[in-house]
Short mmCIF file of C-alpha atoms and ligand atoms in Angstrom, two decimals:
data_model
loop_
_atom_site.label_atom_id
_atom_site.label_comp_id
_atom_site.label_asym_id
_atom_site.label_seq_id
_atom_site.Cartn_x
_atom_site.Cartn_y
_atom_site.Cartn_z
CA UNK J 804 -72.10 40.84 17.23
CA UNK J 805 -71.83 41.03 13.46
CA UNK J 806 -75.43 42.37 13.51
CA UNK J 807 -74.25 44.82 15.91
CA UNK J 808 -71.45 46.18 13.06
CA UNK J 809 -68.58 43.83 13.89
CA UNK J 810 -66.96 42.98 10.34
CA UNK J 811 -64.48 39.92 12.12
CA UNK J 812 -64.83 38.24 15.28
CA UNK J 813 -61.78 36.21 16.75
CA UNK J 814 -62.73 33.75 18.72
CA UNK J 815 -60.75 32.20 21.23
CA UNK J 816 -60.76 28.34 21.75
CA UNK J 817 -60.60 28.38 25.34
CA UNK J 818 -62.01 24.88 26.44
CA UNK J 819 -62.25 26.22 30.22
CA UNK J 820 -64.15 29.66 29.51
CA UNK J 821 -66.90 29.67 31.59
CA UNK J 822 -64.53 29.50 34.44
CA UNK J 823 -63.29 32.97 32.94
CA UNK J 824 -59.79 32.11 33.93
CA UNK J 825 -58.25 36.00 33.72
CA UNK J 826 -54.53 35.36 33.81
CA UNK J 827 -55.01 32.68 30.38
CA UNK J 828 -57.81 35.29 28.69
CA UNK J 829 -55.22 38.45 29.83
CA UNK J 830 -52.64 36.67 27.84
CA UNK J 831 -54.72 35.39 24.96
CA UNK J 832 -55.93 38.41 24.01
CA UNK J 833 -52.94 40.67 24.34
CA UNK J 834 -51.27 37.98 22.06
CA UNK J 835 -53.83 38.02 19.63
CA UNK J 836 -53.59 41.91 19.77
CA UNK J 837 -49.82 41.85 19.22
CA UNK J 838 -50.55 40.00 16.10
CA UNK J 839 -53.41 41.81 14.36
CA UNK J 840 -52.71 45.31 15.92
CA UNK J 841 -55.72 47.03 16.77
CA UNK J 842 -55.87 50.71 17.40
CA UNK J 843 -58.07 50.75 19.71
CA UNK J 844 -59.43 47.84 22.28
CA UNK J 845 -62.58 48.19 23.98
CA UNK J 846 -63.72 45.91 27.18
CA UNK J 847 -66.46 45.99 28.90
CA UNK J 848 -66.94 47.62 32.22
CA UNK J 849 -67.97 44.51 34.07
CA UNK J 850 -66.68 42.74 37.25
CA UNK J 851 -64.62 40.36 34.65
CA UNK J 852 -63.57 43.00 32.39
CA UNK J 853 -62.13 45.22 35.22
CA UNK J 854 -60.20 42.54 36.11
CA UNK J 855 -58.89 41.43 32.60
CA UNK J 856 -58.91 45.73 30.91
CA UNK J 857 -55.96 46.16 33.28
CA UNK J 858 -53.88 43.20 32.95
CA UNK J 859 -54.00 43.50 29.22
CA UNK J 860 -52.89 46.79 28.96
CA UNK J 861 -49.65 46.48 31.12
CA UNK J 862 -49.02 42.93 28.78
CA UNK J 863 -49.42 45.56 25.79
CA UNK J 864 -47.37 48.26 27.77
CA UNK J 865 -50.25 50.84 26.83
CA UNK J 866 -52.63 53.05 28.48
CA UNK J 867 -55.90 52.15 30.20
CA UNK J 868 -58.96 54.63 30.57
CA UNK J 869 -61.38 52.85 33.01
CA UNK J 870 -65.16 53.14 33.38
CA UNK J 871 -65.53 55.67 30.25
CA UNK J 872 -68.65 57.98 30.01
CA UNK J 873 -68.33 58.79 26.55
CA UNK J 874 -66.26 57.57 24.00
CA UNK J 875 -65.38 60.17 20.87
CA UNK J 876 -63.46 59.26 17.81
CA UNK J 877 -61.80 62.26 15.95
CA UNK J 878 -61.31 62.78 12.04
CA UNK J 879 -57.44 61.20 12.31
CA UNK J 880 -58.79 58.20 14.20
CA UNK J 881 -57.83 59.30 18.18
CA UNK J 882 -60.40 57.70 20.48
CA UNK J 883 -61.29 60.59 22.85
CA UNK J 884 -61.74 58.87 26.05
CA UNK J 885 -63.95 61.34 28.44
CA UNK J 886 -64.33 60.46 32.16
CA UNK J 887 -65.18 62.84 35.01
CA UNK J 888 -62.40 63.97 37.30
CA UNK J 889 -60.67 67.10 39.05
CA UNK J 890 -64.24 68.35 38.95
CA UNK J 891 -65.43 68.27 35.46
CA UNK J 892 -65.16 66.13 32.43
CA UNK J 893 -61.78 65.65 30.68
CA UNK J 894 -60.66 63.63 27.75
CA UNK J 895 -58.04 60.92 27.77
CA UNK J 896 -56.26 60.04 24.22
CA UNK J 897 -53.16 58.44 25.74
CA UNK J 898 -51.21 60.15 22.84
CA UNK J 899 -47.84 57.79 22.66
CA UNK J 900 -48.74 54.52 23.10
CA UNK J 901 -51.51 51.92 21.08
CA UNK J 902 -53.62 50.33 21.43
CA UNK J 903 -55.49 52.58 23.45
CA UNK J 904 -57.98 50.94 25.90
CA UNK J 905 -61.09 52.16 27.44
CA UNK J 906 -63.62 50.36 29.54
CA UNK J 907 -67.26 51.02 29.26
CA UNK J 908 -69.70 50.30 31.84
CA UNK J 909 -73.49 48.98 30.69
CA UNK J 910 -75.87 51.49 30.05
CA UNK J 911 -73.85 53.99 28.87
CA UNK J 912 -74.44 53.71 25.62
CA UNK J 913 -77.98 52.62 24.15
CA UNK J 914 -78.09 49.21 22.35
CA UNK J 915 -77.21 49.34 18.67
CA UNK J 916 -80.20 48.50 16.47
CA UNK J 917 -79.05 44.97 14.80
CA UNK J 918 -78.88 45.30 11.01
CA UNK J 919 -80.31 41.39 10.40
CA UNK J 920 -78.45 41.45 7.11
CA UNK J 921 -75.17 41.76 7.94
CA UNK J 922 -72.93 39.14 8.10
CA UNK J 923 -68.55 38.95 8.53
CA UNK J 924 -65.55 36.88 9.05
CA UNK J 925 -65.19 34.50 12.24
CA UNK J 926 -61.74 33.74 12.62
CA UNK J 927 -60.84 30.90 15.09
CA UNK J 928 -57.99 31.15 17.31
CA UNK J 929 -56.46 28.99 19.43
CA UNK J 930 -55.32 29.75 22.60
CA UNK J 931 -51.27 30.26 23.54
CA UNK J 932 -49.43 27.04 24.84
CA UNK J 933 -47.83 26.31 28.24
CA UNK J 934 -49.55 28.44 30.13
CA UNK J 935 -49.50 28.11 33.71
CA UNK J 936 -51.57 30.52 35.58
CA UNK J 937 -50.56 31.15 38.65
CA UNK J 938 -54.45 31.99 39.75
CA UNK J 939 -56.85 29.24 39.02
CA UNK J 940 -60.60 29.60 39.15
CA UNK J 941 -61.64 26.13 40.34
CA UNK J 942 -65.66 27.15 40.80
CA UNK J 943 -68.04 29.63 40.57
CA UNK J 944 -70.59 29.51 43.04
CA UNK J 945 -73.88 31.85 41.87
CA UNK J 946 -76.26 33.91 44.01
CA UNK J 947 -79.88 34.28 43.42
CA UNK J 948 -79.72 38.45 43.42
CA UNK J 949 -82.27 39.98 45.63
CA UNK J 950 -84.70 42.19 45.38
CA UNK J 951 -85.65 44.46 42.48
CA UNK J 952 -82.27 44.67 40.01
CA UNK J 953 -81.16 48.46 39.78
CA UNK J 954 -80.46 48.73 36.19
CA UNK J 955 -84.39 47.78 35.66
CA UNK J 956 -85.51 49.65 38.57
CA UNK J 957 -88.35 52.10 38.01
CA UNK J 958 -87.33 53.42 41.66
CA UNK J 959 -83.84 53.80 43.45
CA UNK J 960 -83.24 55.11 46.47
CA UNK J 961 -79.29 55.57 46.62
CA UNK J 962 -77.57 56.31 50.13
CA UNK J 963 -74.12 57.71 51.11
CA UNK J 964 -71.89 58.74 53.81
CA UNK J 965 -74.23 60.74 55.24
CA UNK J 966 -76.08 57.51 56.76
CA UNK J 967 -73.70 57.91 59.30
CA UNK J 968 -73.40 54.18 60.60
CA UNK J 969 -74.78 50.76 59.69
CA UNK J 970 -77.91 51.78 61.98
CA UNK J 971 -78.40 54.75 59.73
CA UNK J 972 -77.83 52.53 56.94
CA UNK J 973 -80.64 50.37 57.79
CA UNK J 974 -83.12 53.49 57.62
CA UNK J 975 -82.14 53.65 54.49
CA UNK J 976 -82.82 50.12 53.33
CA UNK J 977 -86.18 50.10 54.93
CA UNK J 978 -87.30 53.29 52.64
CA UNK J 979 -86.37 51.38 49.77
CA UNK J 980 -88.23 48.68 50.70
CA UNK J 981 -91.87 50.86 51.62
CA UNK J 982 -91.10 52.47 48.08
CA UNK J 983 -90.68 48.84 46.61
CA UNK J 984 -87.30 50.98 45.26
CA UNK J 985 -83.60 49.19 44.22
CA UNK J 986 -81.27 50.17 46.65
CA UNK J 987 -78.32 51.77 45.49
CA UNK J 988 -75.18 53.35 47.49
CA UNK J 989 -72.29 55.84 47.21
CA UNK J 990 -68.55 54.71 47.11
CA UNK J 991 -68.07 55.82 50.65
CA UNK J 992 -71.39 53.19 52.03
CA UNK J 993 -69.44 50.65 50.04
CA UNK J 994 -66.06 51.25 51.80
CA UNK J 995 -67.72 51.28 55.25
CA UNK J 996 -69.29 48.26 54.46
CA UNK J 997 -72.66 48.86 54.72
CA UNK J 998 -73.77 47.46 51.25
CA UNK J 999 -71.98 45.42 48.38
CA UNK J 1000 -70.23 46.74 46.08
CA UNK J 1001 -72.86 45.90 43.08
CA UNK J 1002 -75.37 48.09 44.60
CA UNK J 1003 -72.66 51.51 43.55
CA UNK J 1004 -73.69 53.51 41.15
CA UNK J 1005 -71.73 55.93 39.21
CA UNK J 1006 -68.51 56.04 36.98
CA UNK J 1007 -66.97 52.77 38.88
CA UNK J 1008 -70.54 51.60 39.25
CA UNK J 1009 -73.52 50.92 37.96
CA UNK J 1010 -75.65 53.18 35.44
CA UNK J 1011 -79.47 53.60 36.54
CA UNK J 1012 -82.28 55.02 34.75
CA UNK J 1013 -85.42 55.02 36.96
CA UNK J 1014 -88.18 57.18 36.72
CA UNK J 1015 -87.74 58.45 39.93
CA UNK J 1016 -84.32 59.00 42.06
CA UNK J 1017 -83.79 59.59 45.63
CA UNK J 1018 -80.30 60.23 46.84
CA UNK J 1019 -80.01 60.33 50.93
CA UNK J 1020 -77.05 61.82 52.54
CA UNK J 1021 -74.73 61.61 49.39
CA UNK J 1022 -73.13 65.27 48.59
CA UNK J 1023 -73.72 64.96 44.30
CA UNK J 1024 -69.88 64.05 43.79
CA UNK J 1025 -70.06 64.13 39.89
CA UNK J 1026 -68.47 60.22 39.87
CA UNK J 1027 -72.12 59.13 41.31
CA UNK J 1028 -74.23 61.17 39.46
CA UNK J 1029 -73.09 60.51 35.97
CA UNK J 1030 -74.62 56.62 37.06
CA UNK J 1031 -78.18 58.80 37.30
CA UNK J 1032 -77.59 60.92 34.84
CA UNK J 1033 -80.87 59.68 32.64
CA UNK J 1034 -83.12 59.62 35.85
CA UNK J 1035 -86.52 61.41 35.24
CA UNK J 1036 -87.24 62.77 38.83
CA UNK J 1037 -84.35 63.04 41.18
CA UNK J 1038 -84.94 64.23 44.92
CA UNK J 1039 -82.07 64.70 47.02
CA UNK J 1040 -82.38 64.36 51.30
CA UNK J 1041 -79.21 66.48 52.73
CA UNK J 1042 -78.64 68.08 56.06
CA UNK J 1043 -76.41 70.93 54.42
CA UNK J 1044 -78.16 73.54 52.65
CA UNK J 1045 -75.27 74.51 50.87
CA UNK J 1046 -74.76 70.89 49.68
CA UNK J 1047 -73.69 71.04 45.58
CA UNK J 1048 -76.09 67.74 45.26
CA UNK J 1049 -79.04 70.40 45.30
CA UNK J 1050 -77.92 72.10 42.41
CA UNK J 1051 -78.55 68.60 40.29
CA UNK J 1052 -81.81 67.61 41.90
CA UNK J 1053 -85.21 68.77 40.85
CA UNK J 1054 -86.08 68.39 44.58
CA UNK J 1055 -84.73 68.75 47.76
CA UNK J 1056 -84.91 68.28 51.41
CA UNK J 1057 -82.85 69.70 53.98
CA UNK J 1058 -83.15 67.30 56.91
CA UNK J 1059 -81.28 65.22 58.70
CA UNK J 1060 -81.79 62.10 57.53
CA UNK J 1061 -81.63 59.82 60.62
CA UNK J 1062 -84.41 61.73 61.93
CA UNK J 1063 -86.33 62.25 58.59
CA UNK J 1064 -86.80 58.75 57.09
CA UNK J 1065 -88.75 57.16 60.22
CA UNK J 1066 -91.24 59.86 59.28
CA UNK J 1067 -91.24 60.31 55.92
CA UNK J 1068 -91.64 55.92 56.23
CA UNK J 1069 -94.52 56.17 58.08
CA UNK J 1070 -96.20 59.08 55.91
CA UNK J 1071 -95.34 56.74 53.06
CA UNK J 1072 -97.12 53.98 54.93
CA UNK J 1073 -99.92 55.64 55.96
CA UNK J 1074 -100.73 56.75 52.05
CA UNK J 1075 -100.18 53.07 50.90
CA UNK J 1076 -102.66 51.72 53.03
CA UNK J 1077 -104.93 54.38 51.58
C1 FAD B 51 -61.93 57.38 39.69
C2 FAD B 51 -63.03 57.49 40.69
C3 FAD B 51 -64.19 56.78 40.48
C4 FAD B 51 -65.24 56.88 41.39
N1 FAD B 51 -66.39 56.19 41.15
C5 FAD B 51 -67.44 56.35 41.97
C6 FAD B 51 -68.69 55.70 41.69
O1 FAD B 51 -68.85 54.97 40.71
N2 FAD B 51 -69.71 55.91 42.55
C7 FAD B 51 -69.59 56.71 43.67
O2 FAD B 51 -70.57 56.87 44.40
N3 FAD B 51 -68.42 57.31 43.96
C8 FAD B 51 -67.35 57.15 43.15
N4 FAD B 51 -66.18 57.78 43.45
C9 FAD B 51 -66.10 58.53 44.72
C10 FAD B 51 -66.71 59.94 44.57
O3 FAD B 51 -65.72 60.81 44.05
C11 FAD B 51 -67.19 60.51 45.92
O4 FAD B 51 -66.15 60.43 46.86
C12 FAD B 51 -68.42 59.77 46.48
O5 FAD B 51 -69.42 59.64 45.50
C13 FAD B 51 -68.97 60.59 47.65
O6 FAD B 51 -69.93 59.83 48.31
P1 FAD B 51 -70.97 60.49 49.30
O7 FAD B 51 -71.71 61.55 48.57
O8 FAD B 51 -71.74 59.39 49.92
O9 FAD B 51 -70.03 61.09 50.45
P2 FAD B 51 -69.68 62.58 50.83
O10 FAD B 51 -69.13 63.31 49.66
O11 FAD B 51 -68.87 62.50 52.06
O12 FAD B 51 -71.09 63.25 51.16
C14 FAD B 51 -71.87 62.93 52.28
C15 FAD B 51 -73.04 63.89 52.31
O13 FAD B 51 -73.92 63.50 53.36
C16 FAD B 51 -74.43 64.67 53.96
N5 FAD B 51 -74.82 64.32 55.33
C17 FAD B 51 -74.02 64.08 56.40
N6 FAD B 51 -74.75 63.75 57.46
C18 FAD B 51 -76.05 63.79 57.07
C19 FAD B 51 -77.27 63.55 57.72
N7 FAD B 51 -77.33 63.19 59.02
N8 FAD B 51 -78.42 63.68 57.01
C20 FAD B 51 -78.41 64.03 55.70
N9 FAD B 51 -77.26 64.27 55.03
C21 FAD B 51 -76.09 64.14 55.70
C22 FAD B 51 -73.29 65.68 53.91
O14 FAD B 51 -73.80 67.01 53.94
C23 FAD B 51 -72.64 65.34 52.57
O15 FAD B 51 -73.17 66.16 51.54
C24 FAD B 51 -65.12 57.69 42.55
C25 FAD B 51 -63.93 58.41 42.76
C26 FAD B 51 -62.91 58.31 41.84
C27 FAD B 51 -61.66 59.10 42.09
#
C-alpha cells in the first residue's frame, strides 16, 4: 500500500480478523477516524466493505456514496462522488458533513503502478475495549467458485428479466456454457432468484471487461451497463425494437429470446464441431 502512494497506514490489532467481525471493525475504524480526522474515507466496494461503508458512516453521523463510478477531487479538496441515477450521471459531495465516504467497486479504476521506492509511517493501533458485538462470526465456510470468474472472463453472456422464468433462465446458462462464456445477470434475475447475487454486474455489481459481451433480455438500464462499460464487442438479444439497450450495443438482435437461443445454441454447436 505504501508503494501504491499511501504515506501512513494504521493498522488495527485485531487478533480475530480473518473472521472479519463487522460490528468490532465498524467501531474500530470510526474511532480511529474520530481521532485522526480524515476528510475523506474510502472502502472498498466488496461484499465486506458494503457491509462495514454503511455502519461506519452512521457511527460518524456522515454521508455515504455507495458503489462510486468515478471519484473527482476539486481544487478546494471536495471529493466529487459521481454515480449513475435519475437517468444520467450526477455527482455527490455531501456538502455539510465529513468525512465523506464513497465505496468503490474493483475494476473501476486501473491498478496504480507501484513506485518500489517509496516507503511511509505504519502506525499500530489497538483495537477499542469492551466491546461486545452483538453479531458474532463464528466460521467462514469457503466455496470453490465455478466456472470461468467474470472479472477475467474473455466472454460474458449477461441475462435479465427478459428470461422470463427459471426455464428461460436455464437457456441462458446453457449459451454461456457452448460459448465457454462467464455468466453474468441483471438485478432483476438476481431478485427472482435465478442466479446469485455475485454473478450482477453493474454499479451494485461487478465490473467486466471481456472482449466480447452478450446481454439477453436486459433493457440497457445505465446501473448494468456502467459494469460493461470497457467491453470490446457488445451484442444485445431483445424482443423490443425500440429497446434503449440497442442504442449501447454495436449489435443487435430482435428476437425473442426463449425461442432464439435453442437455435442460435445449435448454430453455435454445429460451427464448433467444425
Ligand atoms: C442504486 C441502484 C443500483 C443498481 N445497481 C444495479 C446493478 O449493479 N446491476 C443491475 O443489473 N441493476 C442494477 N440496478 C437496477 C437497474 O436500475 C435496472 O432495474 C436493472 O438493470 C434492469 O434489469 P433488466 O434489464 O434485466 O430488466 P428490465 O429493465 O425489466 O428489462 C427487461 C428487458 O427484457 C426484454 N424482454 C422481455 N421479454 C423478452 C424476451 N422474451 N426476449 C428478449 N427480450 C425480452 C424487455 O424488452 C426489456 O428490455 C440498480 C438500481 C439502483 C437504483
Amino acid at each position: 500500500m505504501f508503494q501504491s502512494g499511501a504515506d501512513i497506514i494504521y493498522q488495527i490489532n485485531f487478533p480475530d480478523f480473518d473472521k472479519f467481525q463487522t460490528e468490532i471493525s465498524s467501531i474500530s475504524i470510526s474511532d480511529l477516524a474520530k481521532e485522526v480526522k480524515p476528510q475523506i474515507i474510502l472502502i472498498g466496494s466488496t461484499f465486506l466493505g458494503r457491509e462495514l461503508a454503511p455502519l461506519v458512516a452512521a457511527r460518524l453521523k456522515t454521508g455515504l456514496t455507495a458503489h462510486c463510478i468515478d471519484l473527482v477531487l476539486t481544487e478546494d479538496m471536495i471529493l466529487e462522488q459521481w454515480i449513475p441515477a435519475y437517468g444520467g450521471l450526477i455527482a455527490i459531495t455531501c456538502p455539510e458533513k465529513r468525512p465523506q465516504i464513497a465505496t468503490v467497486a474493483r475494476g473501476v479504476f486501473p491498478i496504480p503502478t507501484l513506485d518500489k521506492n517509496k516507503t511511509g509511517r505504519l502506525v499500530l493501533v489497538d483495537k477499542p475495549e469492551d466491546i461486545n458485538p452483538r453479531v458474532k462470526t463464528l466460521e467462514i465456510i469457503r466455496t470453490d467458485p465455478e466456472g470461468v470468474p467474470l472479472e477475467e472472463a474473455h466472454t460474458v453472456v449477461a441475462g435479465g428479466a427478459g428470461a422470463g422464468s427459471r426455464e428461460g433462465w436455464k437457456q441462458i446458462e446453457d449459451l454461456a456454457q457452448t460459448l465457454n462464456a462467464a455468466l453474468g445477470s441483471t438485478r432483476p434475475a438476481v431478485d427472482e432468484g435465478w442466479i446469485d447475487l455475485e454473478t450482477m454486474i453493474g454499479q451494485s455489481g461487478k465490473m467486466v471487461h471481456p472482449d466480447l459481451y452478450i446481454g439477453v433480455g436486459l433493457s440497457g438500464e445505465q446501473q448494468h451497463m456502467v459494469g460493461i462499460a470497457s467491453a470490446k464487442v457488445m451484442v444485445a438479444i431483445n424482443n423490443d425494437p425500440k429497446s434503449p439497450v440497442f442504442h449501447q450495443v454495436n449489435y443487435g438482435i430482435v428476437e425473442d429470446c426463449g425461442e432464439f437461443i435453442p437455435i442460435f445454441i445449435k448454430k453455435l454447436e454445429e460451427y464448433l464441431d467444425n
